[in-house]
XYZ file of C-alpha atoms in Angstrom:
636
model
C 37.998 42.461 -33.047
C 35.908 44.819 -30.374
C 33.724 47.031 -31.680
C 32.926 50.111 -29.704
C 31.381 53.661 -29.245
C 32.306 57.063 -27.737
C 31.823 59.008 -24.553
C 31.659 63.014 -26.700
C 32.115 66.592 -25.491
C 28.351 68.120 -25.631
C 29.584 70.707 -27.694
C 31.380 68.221 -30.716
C 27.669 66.580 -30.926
C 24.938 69.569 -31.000
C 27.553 71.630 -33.282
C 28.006 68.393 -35.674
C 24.380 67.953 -35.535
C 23.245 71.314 -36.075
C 25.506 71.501 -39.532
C 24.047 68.459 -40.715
C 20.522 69.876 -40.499
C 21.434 73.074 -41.947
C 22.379 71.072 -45.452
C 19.823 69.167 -45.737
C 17.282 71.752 -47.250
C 18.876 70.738 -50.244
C 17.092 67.982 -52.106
C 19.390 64.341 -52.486
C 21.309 63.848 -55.208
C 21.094 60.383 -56.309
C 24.026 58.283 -56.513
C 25.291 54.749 -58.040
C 25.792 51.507 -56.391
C 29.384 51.795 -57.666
C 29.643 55.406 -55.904
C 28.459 53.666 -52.695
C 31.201 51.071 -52.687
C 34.070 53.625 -53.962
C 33.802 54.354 -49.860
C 36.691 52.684 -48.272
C 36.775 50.541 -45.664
C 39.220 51.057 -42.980
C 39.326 48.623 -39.676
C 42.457 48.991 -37.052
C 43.739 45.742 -36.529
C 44.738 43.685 -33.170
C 43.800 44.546 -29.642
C 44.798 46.882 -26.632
C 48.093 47.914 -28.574
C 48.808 45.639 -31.360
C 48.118 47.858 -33.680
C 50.936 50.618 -33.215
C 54.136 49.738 -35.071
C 57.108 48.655 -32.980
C 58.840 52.082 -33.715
C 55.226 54.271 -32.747
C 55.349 55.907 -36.815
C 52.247 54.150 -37.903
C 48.656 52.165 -37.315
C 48.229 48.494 -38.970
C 44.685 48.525 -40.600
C 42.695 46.537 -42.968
C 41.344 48.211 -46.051
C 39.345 47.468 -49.123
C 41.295 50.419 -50.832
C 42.275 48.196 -53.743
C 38.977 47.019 -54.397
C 40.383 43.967 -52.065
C 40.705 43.656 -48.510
C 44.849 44.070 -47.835
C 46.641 44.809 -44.816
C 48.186 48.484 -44.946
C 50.404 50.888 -42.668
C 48.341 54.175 -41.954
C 51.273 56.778 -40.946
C 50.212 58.785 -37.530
C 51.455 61.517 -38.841
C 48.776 61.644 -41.289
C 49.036 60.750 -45.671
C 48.652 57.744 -47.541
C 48.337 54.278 -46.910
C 51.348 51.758 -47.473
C 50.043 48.570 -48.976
C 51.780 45.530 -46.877
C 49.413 42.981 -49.440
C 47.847 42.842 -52.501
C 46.232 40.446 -53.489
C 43.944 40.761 -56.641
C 41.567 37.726 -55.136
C 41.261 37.028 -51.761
C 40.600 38.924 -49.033
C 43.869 39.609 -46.627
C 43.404 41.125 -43.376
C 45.944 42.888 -41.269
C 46.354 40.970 -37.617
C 48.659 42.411 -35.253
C 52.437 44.099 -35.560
C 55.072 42.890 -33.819
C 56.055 44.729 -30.844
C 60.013 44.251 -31.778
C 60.352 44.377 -35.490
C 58.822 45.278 -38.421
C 56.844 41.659 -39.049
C 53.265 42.200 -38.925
C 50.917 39.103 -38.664
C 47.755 38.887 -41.599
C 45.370 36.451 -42.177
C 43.144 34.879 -45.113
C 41.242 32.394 -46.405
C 40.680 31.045 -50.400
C 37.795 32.022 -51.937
C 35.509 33.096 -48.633
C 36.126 28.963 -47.573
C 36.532 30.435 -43.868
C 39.589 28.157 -43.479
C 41.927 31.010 -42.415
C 45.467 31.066 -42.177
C 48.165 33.106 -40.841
C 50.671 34.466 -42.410
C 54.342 36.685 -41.301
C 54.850 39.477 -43.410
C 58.497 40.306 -44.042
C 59.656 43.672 -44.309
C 60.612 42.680 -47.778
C 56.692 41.812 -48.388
C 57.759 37.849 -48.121
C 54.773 35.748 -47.137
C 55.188 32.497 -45.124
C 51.936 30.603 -44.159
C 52.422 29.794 -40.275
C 49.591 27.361 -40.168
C 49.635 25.268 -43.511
C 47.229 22.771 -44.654
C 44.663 22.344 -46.817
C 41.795 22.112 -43.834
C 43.324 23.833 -41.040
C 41.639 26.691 -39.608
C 43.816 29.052 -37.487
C 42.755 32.058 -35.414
C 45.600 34.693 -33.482
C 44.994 34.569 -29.640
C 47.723 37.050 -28.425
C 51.017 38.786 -27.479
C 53.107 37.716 -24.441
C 53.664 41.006 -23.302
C 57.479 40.816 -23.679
C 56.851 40.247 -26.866
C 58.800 37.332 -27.067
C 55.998 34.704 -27.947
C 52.629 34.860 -29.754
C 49.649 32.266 -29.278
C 47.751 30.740 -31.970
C 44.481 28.203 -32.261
C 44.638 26.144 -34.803
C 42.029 22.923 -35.713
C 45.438 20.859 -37.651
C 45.189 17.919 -35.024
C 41.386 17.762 -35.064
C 39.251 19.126 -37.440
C 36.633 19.734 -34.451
C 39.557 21.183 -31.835
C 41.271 24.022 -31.745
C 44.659 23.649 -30.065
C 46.542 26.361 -28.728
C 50.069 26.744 -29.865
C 53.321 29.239 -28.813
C 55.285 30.850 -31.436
C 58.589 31.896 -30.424
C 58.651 35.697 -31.995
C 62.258 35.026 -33.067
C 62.021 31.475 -34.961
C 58.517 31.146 -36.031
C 58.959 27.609 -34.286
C 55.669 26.384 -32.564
C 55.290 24.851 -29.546
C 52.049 22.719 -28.782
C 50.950 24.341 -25.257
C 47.325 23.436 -24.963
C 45.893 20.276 -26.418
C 42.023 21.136 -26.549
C 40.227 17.419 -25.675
C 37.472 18.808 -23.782
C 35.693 20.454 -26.513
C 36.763 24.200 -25.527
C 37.038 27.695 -27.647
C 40.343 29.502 -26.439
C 39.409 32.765 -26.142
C 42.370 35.021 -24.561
C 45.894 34.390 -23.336
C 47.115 36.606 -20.312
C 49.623 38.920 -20.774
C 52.506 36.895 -18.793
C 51.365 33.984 -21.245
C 51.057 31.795 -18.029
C 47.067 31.774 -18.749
C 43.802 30.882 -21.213
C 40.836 31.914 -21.054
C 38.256 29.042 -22.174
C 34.196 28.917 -22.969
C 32.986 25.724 -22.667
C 29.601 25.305 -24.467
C 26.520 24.076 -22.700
C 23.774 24.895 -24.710
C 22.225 27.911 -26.769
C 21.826 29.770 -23.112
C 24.035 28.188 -20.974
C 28.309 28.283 -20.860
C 31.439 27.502 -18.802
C 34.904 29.173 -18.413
C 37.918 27.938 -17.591
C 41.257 28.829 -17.109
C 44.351 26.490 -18.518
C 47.841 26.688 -17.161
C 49.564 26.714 -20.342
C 52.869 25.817 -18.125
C 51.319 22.541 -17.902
C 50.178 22.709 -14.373
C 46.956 20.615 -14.580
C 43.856 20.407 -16.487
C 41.677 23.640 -16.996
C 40.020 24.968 -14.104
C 36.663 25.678 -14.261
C 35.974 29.198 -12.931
C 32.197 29.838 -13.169
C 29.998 27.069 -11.498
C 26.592 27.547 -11.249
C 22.898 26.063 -11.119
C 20.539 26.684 -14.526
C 21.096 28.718 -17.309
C 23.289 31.199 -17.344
C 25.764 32.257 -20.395
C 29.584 33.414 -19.768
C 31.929 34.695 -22.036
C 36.234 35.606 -21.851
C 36.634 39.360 -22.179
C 40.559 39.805 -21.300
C 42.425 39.472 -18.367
C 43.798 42.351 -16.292
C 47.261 43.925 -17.653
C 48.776 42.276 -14.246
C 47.958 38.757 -15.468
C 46.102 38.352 -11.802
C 42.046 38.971 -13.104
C 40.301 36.940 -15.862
C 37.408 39.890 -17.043
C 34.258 38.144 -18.037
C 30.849 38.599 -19.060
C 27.462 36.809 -17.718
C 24.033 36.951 -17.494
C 23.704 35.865 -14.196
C 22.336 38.695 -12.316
C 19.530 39.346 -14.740
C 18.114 39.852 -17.988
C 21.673 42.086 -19.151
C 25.050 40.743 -19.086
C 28.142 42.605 -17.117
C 31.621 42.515 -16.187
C 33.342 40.681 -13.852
C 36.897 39.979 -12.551
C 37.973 36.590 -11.121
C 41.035 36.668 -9.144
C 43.172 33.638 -10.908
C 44.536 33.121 -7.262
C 42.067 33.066 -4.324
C 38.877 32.761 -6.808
C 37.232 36.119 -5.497
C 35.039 37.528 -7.818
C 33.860 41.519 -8.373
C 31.630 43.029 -10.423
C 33.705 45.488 -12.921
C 30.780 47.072 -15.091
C 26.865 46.896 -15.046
C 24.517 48.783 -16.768
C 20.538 48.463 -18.057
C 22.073 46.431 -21.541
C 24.166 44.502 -22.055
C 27.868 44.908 -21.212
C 29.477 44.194 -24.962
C 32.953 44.395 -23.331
C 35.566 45.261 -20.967
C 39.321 45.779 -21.427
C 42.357 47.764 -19.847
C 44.944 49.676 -21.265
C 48.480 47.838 -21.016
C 49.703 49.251 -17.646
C 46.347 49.452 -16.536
C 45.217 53.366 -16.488
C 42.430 53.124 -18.799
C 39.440 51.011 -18.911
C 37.172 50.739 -22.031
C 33.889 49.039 -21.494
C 30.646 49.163 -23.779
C 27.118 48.639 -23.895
C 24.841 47.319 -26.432
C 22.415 50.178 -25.730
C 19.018 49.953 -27.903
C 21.161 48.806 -31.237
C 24.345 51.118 -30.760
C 27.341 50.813 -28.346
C 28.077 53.294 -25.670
C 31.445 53.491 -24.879
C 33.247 54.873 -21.966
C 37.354 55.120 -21.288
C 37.890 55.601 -17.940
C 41.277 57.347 -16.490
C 41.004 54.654 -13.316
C 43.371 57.139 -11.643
C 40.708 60.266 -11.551
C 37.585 57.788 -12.033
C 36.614 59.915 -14.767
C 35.992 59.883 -18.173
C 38.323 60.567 -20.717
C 36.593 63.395 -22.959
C 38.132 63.719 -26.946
C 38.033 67.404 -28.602
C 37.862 67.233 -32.356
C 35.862 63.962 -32.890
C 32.552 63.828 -34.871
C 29.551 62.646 -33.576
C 29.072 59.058 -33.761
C 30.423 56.150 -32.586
C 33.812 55.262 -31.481
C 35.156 51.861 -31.687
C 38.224 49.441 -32.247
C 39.663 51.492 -29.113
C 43.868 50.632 -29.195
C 46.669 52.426 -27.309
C 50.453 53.178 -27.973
C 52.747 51.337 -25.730
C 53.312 54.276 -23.496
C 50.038 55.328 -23.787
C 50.346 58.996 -25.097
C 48.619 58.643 -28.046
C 45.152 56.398 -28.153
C 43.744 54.856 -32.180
C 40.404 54.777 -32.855
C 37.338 54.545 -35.245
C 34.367 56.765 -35.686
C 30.811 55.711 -37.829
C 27.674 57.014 -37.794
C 24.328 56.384 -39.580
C 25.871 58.410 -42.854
C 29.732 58.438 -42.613
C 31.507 55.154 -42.832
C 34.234 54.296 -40.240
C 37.125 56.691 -40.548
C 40.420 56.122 -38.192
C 41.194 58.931 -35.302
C 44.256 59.103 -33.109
C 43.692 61.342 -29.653
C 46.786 62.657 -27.621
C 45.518 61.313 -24.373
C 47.518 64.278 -22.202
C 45.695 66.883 -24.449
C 42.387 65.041 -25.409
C 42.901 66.531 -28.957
C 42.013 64.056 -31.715
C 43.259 64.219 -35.520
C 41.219 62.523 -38.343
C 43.831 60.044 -40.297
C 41.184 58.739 -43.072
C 38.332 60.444 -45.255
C 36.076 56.705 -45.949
C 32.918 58.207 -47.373
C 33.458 58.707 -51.388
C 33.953 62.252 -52.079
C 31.347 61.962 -54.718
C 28.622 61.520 -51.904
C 27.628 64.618 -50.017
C 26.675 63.476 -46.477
C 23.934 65.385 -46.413
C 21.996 63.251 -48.947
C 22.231 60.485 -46.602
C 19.183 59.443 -44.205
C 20.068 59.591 -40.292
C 17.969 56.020 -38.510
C 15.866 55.981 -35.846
C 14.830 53.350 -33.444
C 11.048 52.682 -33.660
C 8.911 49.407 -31.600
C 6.735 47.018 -33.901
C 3.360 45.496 -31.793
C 4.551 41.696 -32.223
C 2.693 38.777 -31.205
C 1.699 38.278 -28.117
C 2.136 42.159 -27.023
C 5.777 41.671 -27.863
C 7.129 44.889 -28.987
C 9.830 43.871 -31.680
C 12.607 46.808 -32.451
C 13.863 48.339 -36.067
C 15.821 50.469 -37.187
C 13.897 52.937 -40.029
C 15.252 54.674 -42.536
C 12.942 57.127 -44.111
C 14.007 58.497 -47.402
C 14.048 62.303 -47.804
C 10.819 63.403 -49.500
C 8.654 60.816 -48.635
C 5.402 61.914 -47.339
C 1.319 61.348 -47.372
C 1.854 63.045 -51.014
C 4.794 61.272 -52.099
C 4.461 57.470 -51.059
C 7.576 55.563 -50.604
C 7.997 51.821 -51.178
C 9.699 49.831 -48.611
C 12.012 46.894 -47.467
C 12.279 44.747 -44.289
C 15.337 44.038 -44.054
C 15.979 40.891 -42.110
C 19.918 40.396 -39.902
C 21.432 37.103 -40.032
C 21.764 34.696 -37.369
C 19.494 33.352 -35.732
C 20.459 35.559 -32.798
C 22.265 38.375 -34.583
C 21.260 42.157 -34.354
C 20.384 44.838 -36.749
C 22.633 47.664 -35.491
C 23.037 51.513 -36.298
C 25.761 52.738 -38.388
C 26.528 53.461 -41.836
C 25.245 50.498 -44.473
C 26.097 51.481 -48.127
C 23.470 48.541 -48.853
C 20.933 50.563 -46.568
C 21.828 53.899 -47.959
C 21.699 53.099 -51.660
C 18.127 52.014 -51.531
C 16.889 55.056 -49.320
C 19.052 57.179 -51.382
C 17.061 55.648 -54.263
C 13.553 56.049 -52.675
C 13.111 53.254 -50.764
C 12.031 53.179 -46.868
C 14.425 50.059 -44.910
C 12.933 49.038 -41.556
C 15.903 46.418 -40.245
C 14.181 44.678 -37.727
C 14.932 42.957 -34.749
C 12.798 40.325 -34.440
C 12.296 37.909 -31.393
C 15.485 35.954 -31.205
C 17.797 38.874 -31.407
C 20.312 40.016 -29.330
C 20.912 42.772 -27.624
C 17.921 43.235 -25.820
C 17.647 40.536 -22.908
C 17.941 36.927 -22.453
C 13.853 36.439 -22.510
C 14.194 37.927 -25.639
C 16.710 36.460 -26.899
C 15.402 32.758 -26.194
C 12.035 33.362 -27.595
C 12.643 31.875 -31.073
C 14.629 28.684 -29.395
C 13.453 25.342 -31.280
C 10.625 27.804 -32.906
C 12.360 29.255 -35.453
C 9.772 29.727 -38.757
C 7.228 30.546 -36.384
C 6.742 34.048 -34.073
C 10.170 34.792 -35.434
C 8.769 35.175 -38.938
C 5.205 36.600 -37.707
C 7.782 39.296 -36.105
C 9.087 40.250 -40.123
C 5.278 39.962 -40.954
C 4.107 42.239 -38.703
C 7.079 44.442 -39.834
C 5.335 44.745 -43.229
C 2.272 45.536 -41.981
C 3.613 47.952 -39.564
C 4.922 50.112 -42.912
C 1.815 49.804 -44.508
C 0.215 51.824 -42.001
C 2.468 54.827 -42.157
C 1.079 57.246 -44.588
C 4.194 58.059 -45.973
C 4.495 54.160 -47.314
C 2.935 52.925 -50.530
C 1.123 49.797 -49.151
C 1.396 47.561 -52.178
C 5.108 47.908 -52.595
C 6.337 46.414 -49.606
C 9.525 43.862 -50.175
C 11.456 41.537 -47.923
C 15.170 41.094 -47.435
C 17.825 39.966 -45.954
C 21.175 37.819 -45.361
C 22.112 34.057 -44.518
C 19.161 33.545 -41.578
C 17.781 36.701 -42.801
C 18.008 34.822 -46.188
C 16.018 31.930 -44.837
C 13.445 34.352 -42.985
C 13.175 36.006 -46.630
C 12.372 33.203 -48.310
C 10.044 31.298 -45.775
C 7.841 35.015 -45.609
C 7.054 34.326 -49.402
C 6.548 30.395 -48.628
C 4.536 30.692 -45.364
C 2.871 33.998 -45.923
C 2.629 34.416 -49.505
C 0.753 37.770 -49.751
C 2.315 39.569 -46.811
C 4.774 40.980 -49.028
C 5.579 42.309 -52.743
C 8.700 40.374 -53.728
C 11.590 38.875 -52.171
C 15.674 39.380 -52.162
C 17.511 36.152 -50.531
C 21.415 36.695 -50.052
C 22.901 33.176 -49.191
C 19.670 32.060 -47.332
C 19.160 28.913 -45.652
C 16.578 27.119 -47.622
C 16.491 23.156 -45.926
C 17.444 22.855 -42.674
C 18.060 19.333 -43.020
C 20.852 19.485 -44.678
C 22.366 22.590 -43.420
C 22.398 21.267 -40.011
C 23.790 18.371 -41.218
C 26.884 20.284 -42.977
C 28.073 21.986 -40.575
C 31.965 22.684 -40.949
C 34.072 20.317 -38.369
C 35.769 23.636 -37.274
C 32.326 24.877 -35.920
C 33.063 22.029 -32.996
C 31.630 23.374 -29.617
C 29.281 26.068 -31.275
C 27.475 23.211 -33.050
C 26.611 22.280 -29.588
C 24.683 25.569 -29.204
C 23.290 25.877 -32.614
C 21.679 22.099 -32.330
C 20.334 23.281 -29.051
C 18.864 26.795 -30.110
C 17.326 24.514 -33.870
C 17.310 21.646 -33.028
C 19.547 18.530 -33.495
C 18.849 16.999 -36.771
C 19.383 13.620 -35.780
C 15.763 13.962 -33.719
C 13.815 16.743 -35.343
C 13.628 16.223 -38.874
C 9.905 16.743 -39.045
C 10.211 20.082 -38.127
C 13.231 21.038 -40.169
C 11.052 20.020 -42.656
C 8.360 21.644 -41.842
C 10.011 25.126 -41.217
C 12.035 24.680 -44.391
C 11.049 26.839 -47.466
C 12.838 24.181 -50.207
C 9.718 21.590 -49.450
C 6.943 23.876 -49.764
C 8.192 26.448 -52.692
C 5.049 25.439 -54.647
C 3.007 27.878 -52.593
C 5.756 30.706 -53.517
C 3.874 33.076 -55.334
C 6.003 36.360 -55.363
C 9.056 37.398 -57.288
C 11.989 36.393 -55.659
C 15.831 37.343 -56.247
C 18.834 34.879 -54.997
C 22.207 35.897 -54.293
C 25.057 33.107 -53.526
C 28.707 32.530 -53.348
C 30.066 29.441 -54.644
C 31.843 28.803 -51.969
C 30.419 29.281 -49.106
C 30.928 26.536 -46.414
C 27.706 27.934 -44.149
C 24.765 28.060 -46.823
C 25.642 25.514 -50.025
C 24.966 26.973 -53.365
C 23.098 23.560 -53.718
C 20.213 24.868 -51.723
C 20.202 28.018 -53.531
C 20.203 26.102 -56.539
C 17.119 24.000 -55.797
C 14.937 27.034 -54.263
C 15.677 28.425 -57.939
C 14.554 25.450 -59.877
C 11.742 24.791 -57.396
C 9.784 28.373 -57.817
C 10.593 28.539 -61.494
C 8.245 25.753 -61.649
C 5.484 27.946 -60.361
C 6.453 30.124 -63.095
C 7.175 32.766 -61.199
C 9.663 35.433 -61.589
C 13.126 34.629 -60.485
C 16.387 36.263 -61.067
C 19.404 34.188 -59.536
C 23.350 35.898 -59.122
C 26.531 33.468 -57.992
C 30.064 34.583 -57.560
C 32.223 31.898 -58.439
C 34.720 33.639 -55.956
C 33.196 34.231 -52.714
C 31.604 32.522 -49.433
C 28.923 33.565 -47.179
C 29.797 37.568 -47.216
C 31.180 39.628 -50.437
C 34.405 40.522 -49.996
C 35.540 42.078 -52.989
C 34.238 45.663 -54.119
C 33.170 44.499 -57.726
C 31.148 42.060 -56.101
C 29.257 44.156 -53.924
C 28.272 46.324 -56.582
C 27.609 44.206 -58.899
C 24.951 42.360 -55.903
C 24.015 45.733 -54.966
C 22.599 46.469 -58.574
C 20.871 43.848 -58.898
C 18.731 44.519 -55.651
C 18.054 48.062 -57.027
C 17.381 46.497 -60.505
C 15.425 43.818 -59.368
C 13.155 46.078 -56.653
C 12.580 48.965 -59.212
C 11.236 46.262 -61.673
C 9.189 44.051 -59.061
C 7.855 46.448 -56.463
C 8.292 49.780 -57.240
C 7.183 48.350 -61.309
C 7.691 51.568 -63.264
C 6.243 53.928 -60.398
């Protein structure tokens, strides 16, 4: 899925902002975990035009509506959603439609295992499992653009290979048309289904592409050769089958586009820009091009008519960002999402000849006034070494010199991910309930250059964690932050960062939430899922392979040294999760009980590494509140 954001009329953004500011003279109302997650969830499914039902009526989209992630029909024409799943347990997401028929393609996996599988939905609601077996992973890779064949990647061979198989549209039959031996990820299939677009990993920083004949013409092709490190990645290929579009980092310190002509290997630079390019696509014929960059933790879209080489301007949209950018077969009508810091993604469709958008989804619970919730901004941390490390602050309202706040960093997952803008109801439950969130972006993150970026490689536990450190401190200084009741957060890597800060630096912070945190690299390395195949290749390189550094896996791993733990700590896990085991969860628990410290431990039974379903997410979501209130803002 592409996620993206919009190029606004002036006018739609200072009148949007200038309401906003008039309501919020009004003091917040505070609100419930369980309000928080009655907002919906709404995500357009497929790519390009996927999502637009064969006879133009309606939008596929994934929704948590239910309290479940189903795939549902949202009507153009504006009304309720038309449930296409529903199921009670696990979480079912809507893939692409069919271009001829009423079929629509979903996926899921059991329990958040990650072992996905795709499934044809009927027009009668009938079910069939395309890629059975009990450890097969299967991804969708695209449309012929006839519509006559779809491609799919699936490990069932090889557990560590992901083959790349055509479906005829009519039969469901597959037909094997890439067998993956050279350790590849198939990333995108050309429109005349002729090509594949491969990434060959390297290392941590450095990649290949190729390009298969899937009519059997030869091995793959590579496409980018080149001296040191240097990191490519398949965007799409041009509607006329003749361009692979890619990403690299070659030029610089930000990635951008590129074409590669399939045929006489010429290559031209598509998009640039001072961040990185996230993307670039075309519309199906080819009018419109949608690129994005990651600019300073948001993405700035543009659509560009290529016949006018202007931007396409939208009347009627919101400020915020646009994303998930997908266009009707005749490209009249264009689908897309809007977020911002305090409204959830909500679906749009624009008339492309008029530029006049209609809203097709309200997201935020009605319950909530907007205006309650806390707009981010971007502030710089002094990090070691004169490295300025970004965040993204939330300041709750009424929190001043007077009125201390306490505070959370809250710590992204990874290594390498990014803390981003947009709406959070985990973020905005806390500030709505007093509490300052500074998501940081510590070296190691992306987003904001490859130096950056490969700052934390093989030292991970070390300036990475001094970055989440100096966070703290950082909010201790502001007068507006009560310096003794400042906590530490976060999710899977953030998890591990959370619970090395109270190992490693046991009085830089108050207390501690871990959410499926890594806890001993030993044997997380070590149990890696099969399906990871090629990306293990990178993740060895950026940690380390544990074959050859144990010492420092054990070193850097909190599990070995939880005696020193000292602070109140809170541990969320799924049962199931294939990434983080509960097993290391379970001995972090039983290791700082010992110290007889407080410790407050929450597994679902039913989920992996992510919460899925709503009563889930509440239900973790109190008990960070519950647990915070009664460890670091005690009673205040």
């Amino acid at each position: 899925m592409r996620t993206v954001t919009a190029y606004l009329l002036a006018a739609t953004v200072l009148g949007a902002t200038a309401t906003l500011a008039s309501a919020q003279t009004a003091p917040p109302k505070r609100y419930t975990a369980e309000q928080f997650y009655q907002t919906r969830s709404y995500a357009i499914a497929g790519a390009e035009s996927d999502a637009f039902t064969h006879d133009g009526k309606a939008l596929l989209v994934s929704s948590d509506e239910s309290g479940t992630f189903n795939a549902y029909l949202l009507p153009l024409a504006g009304g309720p959603l038309t449930p296409l799943t529903r199921s009670t347990t696990n979480a079912t997401y809507a893939v692409s439609a069919f271009p001829k028929d009423a079929r629509v393609l979903v996926s899921s996996d059991t329990g958040g295992d990650e072992l996905t599988h795709l499934h044809v939905r009927a027009p009668d609601g009938t079910l069939t499992d395309i890629t059975p077996g009990a450890k097969v992973k299967a991804q969708f890779v695209g449309w012929r653009r006839d519509g006559s064949t779809f491609f799919v990647a699936t490990n069932a061979r090889d557990a560590a290979a992901f083959d790349v198989y055509a479906y005829d549209a009519a039969t469901l039959k597959p037909t094997l048309v890439f067998k993956n031996e050279g350790g590849f990820l198939p990333e995108a299939v050309s429109p005349d289904g002729r090509s594949l677009g491969l990434v060959k990993t390297l290392s941590s920083a450095n990649s290949d592409l190729y390009v298969a004949d899937l009519t059997g013409a030869g091995a793959p092709k590579l496409v980018t050769p080149h001296q040191g490190d240097v990191a490519f990645s398949v965007s799409d290929f041009t509607p006329d089958s003749a361009k692979l579009i890619y990403l690299s980092n070659e030029g610089g310190e930000w990635a951008r586009a590129y074409t590669y002509d399939l045929a006489s290997g010429a290559r031209a630079e598509l998009v640039k820009g001072d961040w990185d390019v996230s993307f670039a696509y075309f519309s199906p014929s080819g009018r419109y091009r949608v690129s994005a960059l990651n600019a300073d933790a948001s993405t700035a879209l543009t659509i560009v008519d290529t016949r006018t080489g202007k931007p396409v301007t939208m009347a009627g949209v919101p400020a915020g960002d646009l994303g998930s950018v997908r266009f009707a077969p005749d490209e009249r009508t264009v689908a897309f999402t809007v977020a911002s810091d305090t409204s959830p993604r909500d679906v749009f469709v624009a008339d492309l000849q008029t530029g006049r958008a209609r809203r097709l989804t309200t997201a935020l619970n009605p319950a909530i006034r907007e205006a309650d919730l806390v707009e981010a901004t971007v502030v710089r941390v002094p990090g070691e070494g004169g490295v300025p490390v970004p965040g993204i602050l939330y300041k709750p309202k009424g929190a001043s010199a007077a009125a201390k706040a306490p505070a959370i960093v809250l710590v992204h997952g990874g290594p390498g991910g990014q803390s981003r803008r947009g709406y959070s109801a985990t973020i905005q439950h806390l500030v709505n309930h007093g509490y300052a969130v500074l998501a940081a972006n510590n070296r190691g993150s992306s987003g904001y250059g490859k130096t950056f970026y490969h700052m934390d490689d093989k030292r991970h536990g070390e300036g990475d964690l001094r970055d989440i450190v100096a966070s703290g401190e950082w909010l201790r200084k502001q007068d507006w932050v009560s310096p003794t009741q400042v906590a530490v957060m976060g999710g899977s890597y953030g998890g591990y960062i959370t619970a090395a800060a109270l190992t490693f630096h046991p009085d830089a912070f108050a207390a501690g939430v871990n959410i499926f945190g890594v806890t001993n690299w030993q044997r997380t390395l070590k149990s890696i899922p099969a399906w990871w195949g090629a990306n293990r290749v990178a993740l060895f390189d950026e940690m380390g392979d544990p074959a050859t550094d144990t010492e420092r896996h054990h070193r850097i791993s909190p599990l070995f040294h939880a005696a020193r733990i000292t602070k109140p700590l809170l541990v969320i896990q799924g049962a199931n999760d294939p990434r983080v085991l509960k097993v290391e969860s379970d001995e972090l628990v039983a290791a700082v009980r010992k110290n007889n410290v407080p410790v407050e431990y929450v597994v679902f039974p039913d989920e992996g590494h992510g919460f899925q379903a709503r009563k889930n997410r509440i239900t973790a979501q109190e008990a960070y509140l519950r647990f915070l209130d009664k460890h670091v803002r005690k009673g205040s």
